[in-house]
Amino acid sequence: MEEHPEGHSEAYARIRSKKTLGEILEVATTFEQKAFEFYTALIPKVSKNLRYLVEELAEEEKEHYELFRKLADNPEIENQIQQRIQVPVEDHHFSDYVQLPDLGEHPDDQAILQYAMGREDAAMKQYRELADSTEPGPIHDLFEYLAYEETMHKRELEKLYYQTVYSGGPGNN
Amino acid sequence: MRPENYQARSQPPSNEFELNFGPNHPGIEGNYAFRVKLNGDQVLEARADAGYLHRGFEKLMEGRLWIQNIALVPRICVPDPVPMEVCYSLAIEEIGGLEVPERAKWIRVMQLEMSRLAAHLFAFGGHAATTGMYTTMFWGVADRDLILDRFEELTGGRVYSIYNIPGGVRRDVPEGFLDRLSSLLDYLESRLPDYDNLFFTNQVFVKRARGVGAMTQEQALKWGVTGPNLRATGLEFDVRRDDPYLVYDQLDFEIPTESGGDALARNLVRRAELKQSIRILRQVIERLPSIEGPIRCPIPNPLAWNVPAGEAYTRVESSKGELAYYVVSTGGDKPYRVHVRGPSSMHAVQVLEKLALGARLEDIAQIMFSLDACPPEVDR
Amino acid sequence: MSDIPYKDKGSILRPFKSLQFFARPAVTQPLEPRPASDNYRGFHVNDWKKCIGCSTCQKVCDNAAITMVRVPGLPEDPVKGIRNERPAIDYGRCCWCGLCVDICPTGSISLTTEYVHTCREDELDSYFVLPDPNGIHGEHFPKGWDKTADADLVDLERQPMGELPGEERIDSFDEIVEGYTEQQAIVEASRCVQCGMCHDACPTHMHAPEYIRAIWEGDVEEAVRQMYRTNPFSHVCGRVCTHRCESACSIGRRGEPVAIRWLKRYAMDAVPDLRIREIAAEGKVDYISGRRIAIVGAGPAGLTAAYDLIRKGHKVTVFEALDKPGGMTRYGIPEYRLPYDRLDADVAVITSLGVQIQYNTRVGRDVTMDELRRDHDAVLIAIGLQLGRSTRIPGSDHPQVRRAVDLLRMITRGESFEVPERAVVIGGGNVAMDIARSLARLQKQQFGKVQITVCALEDFEHFLADPEEVTEAREEGIEILDSRGPKEVVIEDGRLTGLKTLGVISIFDEQGRFAPRYDQQDEQFHPGDMVIESIGQMSDVSLLGEELTERLEWNRGRLKVDEDGHSSEPWLWAAGDMVFGPDVVHAVADGHRVAASMERYLAELDSEKQDDGRTS
């Protein structure tokens, strides 16, 4: 099973090294595609009662992937693609208090959601960092946009997490 | 027809005829049939035929919850509904062991006396009408209307007050009510000389009513006569004095009597009772503001209220006589039997029959009104 | 003697006395309509917002003048106890006694000071009026006879229920509630106005008005009979039900609702167990149908279905993984709320009818679903939510971090475990209160004092646990903190020392969905030797096996069933917490629906068998 690329130091280095908008978007799109492939591969491995979760996650990653692809095809962005960017190196930190689980052979719904949330959280932080370390401009806007998307994605997952995990028991259905 | 088959039949003498006095007649307080056999205009035989106002109250009450009957009982006696409510409530309070708060007792006495005033005004007003003195009747009814205004203010209803429930009364005395009642009593007292001039000392009436429908004290006691009718024969008996209920033992009043036993005496007793009622009401008005407390004792949810098994016979002095209720409970949520001893049951039936004998046709209505015989009470 | 000079013959000038009347002012009455007094009993008005359509006015009217009329468009909510009916008055019958006003539980109906209404012969229908807030002619006359506190005919106060005080009850697992005496029960039952809102609001539509009336009449056996029409778990529900009935009670609008749950408890306790069994057996058919039903899980849902089916002559076998019946009612609800012998009594009624329960038989281990399918005509799984969720915060895999449901099960079975001297409970629902109060008792027994902290995500305004539970827990010495979110379990040298929590800024998002936001700066440390997680539960569906799991349809993690609990496999049903929830009385209602659905299915099987002579 593949580790998630976002937030990992290698991946961060990879995206940081890109100098143009187009390249950055390409890396971001790849991240989403990898996520989509990861979840799709997981679908047959989970038992049918939990499959809905993984299917929904795969669907969402696919939508994100399409979104970034469309962005790349946008003529306005194309003008900026040739600009070069200088991005200073900065320390980044993970401050997450949900343990990232090892998904194992038969993950349960909580583990899947934790993993997905962790992934979105790392991606969100990564783009946030990049946005904060970029001067105002279209690239800054792009990173802001990506950070915003990942944050929204993570929020939706958090709601789903709480609905799924903090349920059952008297008065709680 | 063949002569041998002819059967002679007795025919009444030609100067005798039967007359239906009622059931619809302006000279009757209600609907009541009174068949008289007259010789000219003198009554030879009289037979009372009650039942035209039978509404089946006693049976109806058996099919209704204890509290639902408070809407039925005032309708048993139309001119004087309050003693009905109070007597019914007293009976249930006795069976059920309910403690009526002090304030409620005083309010009940106030209502009873107000109702007595209204009923007496109505009664001698009616009597005046039967003798053709309609002014007195209009005055009586108009002054009674002012009392009904006070009832409306206190209870929410002019005639059928539906205000007393077992345990107390339903609403408290409104602001300023006692002042208005007091000024009404002043007004009524100022009217009494007018009434005296027009009616009670008017020789037209006095000569007309003297000697009509006379009965002796022995006769009255034998026939079950009560109330002002009995007091008009000279016997000083009043349930308020001799079997006190509510707070009458704390009140100061006289029991007026007359000795004639005839229609005039009965009216004079009523006229004197008006003054006594006003006297009682003034005492109540003075005492009531200082009596604090709830106006009823708590009773259970009326839909689920079982009165314990038992029976009670309670009596009050209504304007017409001794009114009594006999209530039997078998422990259920509805009465098993309610019997109403309406005072007019005696007066309108046997007393009237006896007193009408020998009277003139035009005096029959006078006798009935002077007895204050109320057919709704007879028939129920 | 009277003092009126009637004997005085008067003088010839006497008639001239009447000339004085010329000097007096004439009596006049104004021509305008005369306004009635302030508490006059005139025509009705009804505040439709306050009126709930309970029809108590109809019951007290002695002339049967009131009819309840359905008004479409008005709110109708059985759970809150609101009907879209309103009283209509037939003024040909009404006597304006005002009893309807005095007894109205909500105080919506009143009599105004309006008293004039005329109609022609062709308008006689205008005597039948549906009073609304505008009055009979829409002229907004002021209110006359209105509801007052000293004339109220409904009793707004409940009979108090005796309870052991906090310091006393912490010493044992004895039942806290003392129960009503016969006198209290009759008085409490007399408060009921028989409106039937409780019946509509109850998930299993118990005949509460009927059994309350029976209790009032002193006939407790009839009360039990009425309860068993819909609920074979009346001992249980009489103690721990969430009392939707009381929330809908019309007396509860202005006062305290009738104590329907305590009355149920009273009636069930007043009748001997053996007699209850006889009453429950009334109506059982006396033939055997030849059909076999398997039920997995001896909880309220499964056993209610078993009760219904055995009474129809089917052979019912219940497979229970634990060693005693009851499910969460035994292993989740502590003994001080629901004594075990009362639960046993309820189950004994069901087994006395012939239901077989096989204990210590776990489906999936001791017997498979395929075997059940082979040996039975229909299968119901009602396994509840026996697994506790974990927060999975860092440190939560330490052995001293336990799940509340596991601990409650151990306490019920009498299994010993190391009682922590200090404990922290994560969660704010009823289960958290249950484990906290159970541990408090164990702590008091072992250490002589209680040291428990409960940390809940929700704030007290949105607290999930019942308010009585929170109050009683505090009385027992438990500290309850709201708006704290678990962050990390602190472990030093392999020993658990406590829990770190963060403050919760908000719980709901803009759309009102549950999504807490934490305040990273507000961190607190709660010392403890054990952390107990009571955040949620899930059901263990592994018993179905992989193949069956693939065949079935699922709905977001739960087995997909229609409203009768029928799954996508024709022979399989599911009920109770695992598909619907959320409490015992809903499980009972589920059991009934499933049993009825199974009955229809079996009837179809029988008719197919008759049609083509083959067994299905």
Coordinates of C-alpha atoms in Angstrom, one line a residue, chain A residues 43-53 56 95-103 106-115 117 125 151-152 154-173, chain C residues 385 389-397 426 429-431 434 457-458 464 486-487 502 509-511 513-518 520 535-538 541 546 549-558 576-583:
Chain A
I43 CA -12.6 -0.7 -2.7
P44 CA -12.5 -4.4 -3.2
K45 CA -10.5 -4.9 0.0
V46 CA -13.0 -3.5 2.4
S47 CA -16.2 -5.5 3.3
K48 CA -19.3 -4.4 1.6
N49 CA -20.9 -2.6 4.5
L50 CA -18.0 -0.1 4.5
R51 CA -17.4 0.1 0.8
Y52 CA -19.7 3.1 0.5
L53 CA -17.1 5.2 2.3
E56 CA -17.3 8.2 -1.9
S95 CA 0.3 19.2 14.5
D96 CA -2.3 16.6 14.1
Y97 CA -3.9 14.8 17.1
V98 CA -5.5 12.0 15.4
Q99 CA -3.1 9.2 14.9
L100 CA -2.5 8.2 11.4
P101 CA -3.3 4.5 11.4
D102 CA -1.7 1.8 9.5
L103 CA -4.7 0.7 7.4
H106 CA -9.3 -5.0 7.0
P107 CA -9.6 -1.3 8.0
D108 CA -12.8 -0.3 9.7
D109 CA -14.7 2.8 8.8
Q110 CA -13.1 4.9 11.5
A111 CA -9.6 4.0 10.3
I112 CA -10.5 4.8 6.7
L113 CA -11.8 8.2 7.7
Q114 CA -8.9 9.0 9.9
Y115 CA -6.5 8.2 7.1
M117 CA -8.7 13.2 7.1
K125 CA -1.1 22.5 5.6
T151 CA -9.6 22.7 3.9
M152 CA -13.2 22.3 2.7
K154 CA -11.1 18.1 5.3
R155 CA -14.1 19.8 7.0
E156 CA -16.6 17.6 5.1
L157 CA -14.6 14.6 6.2
E158 CA -14.6 15.7 9.8
K159 CA -18.4 16.0 9.7
L160 CA -18.6 12.6 8.3
Y161 CA -16.2 11.3 10.9
Y162 CA -18.2 12.6 13.7
Q163 CA -21.4 11.4 12.3
T164 CA -20.0 7.9 11.8
V165 CA -17.9 7.5 14.9
Y166 CA -19.9 9.5 17.5
S167 CA -23.1 7.7 17.0
G168 CA -25.0 4.7 18.2
G169 CA -26.0 4.3 21.7
P170 CA -29.1 5.7 23.5
G171 CA -30.5 8.8 21.9
N172 CA -27.6 9.0 19.5
N173 CA -28.8 7.4 16.3
Chain C
L385 CA -24.6 -2.0 19.0
R389 CA -16.1 3.2 19.5
S390 CA -12.7 4.7 20.3
T391 CA -11.6 8.2 19.9
R392 CA -8.2 6.9 18.6
I393 CA -6.4 9.9 20.0
P394 CA -2.7 9.3 20.7
G395 CA -2.3 7.0 23.7
S396 CA -5.7 5.5 23.3
D397 CA -4.2 2.0 22.6
I426 CA -14.9 10.9 27.6
G429 CA -24.4 10.8 26.6
N430 CA -26.5 8.5 28.8
V431 CA -23.9 5.7 28.5
D434 CA -24.1 5.1 33.3
L457 CA -17.8 17.7 23.7
E458 CA -21.2 19.3 23.9
L464 CA -27.0 14.6 25.2
P486 CA -10.2 14.8 23.9
K487 CA -6.7 15.5 22.7
L502 CA -8.9 21.1 24.5
D509 CA -21.5 24.5 11.9
E510 CA -23.5 27.0 10.0
Q511 CA -25.8 24.4 8.7
R513 CA -24.4 19.8 11.5
F514 CA -22.2 18.4 14.2
A515 CA -18.6 19.6 13.6
P516 CA -16.7 20.7 16.7
R517 CA -14.0 23.4 16.5
Y518 CA -11.2 23.2 19.0
Q520 CA -5.8 25.1 20.6
I535 CA -18.4 8.3 22.4
G536 CA -20.4 6.0 20.3
Q537 CA -21.2 2.4 19.4
M538 CA -21.3 0.2 16.4
V541 CA -21.8 -7.5 11.6
E546 CA -18.2 -12.5 3.8
T549 CA -22.2 -9.5 3.4
E550 CA -21.5 -9.2 -0.3
R551 CA -25.0 -10.4 -1.3
L552 CA -26.8 -8.0 1.0
E553 CA -27.4 -4.3 0.3
W554 CA -26.1 -1.8 2.7
N555 CA -26.9 1.8 3.5
R556 CA -24.0 3.8 4.8
G557 CA -22.5 1.2 7.0
R558 CA -25.8 -0.2 8.2
G576 CA -33.4 -2.7 16.9
D577 CA -30.4 -0.5 17.6
M578 CA -28.4 -2.0 14.7
V579 CA -30.7 -0.6 12.0
F580 CA -33.1 1.9 13.7
G581 CA -32.5 2.6 17.4
P582 CA -32.3 4.7 19.4
D583 CA -33.8 3.3 22.6

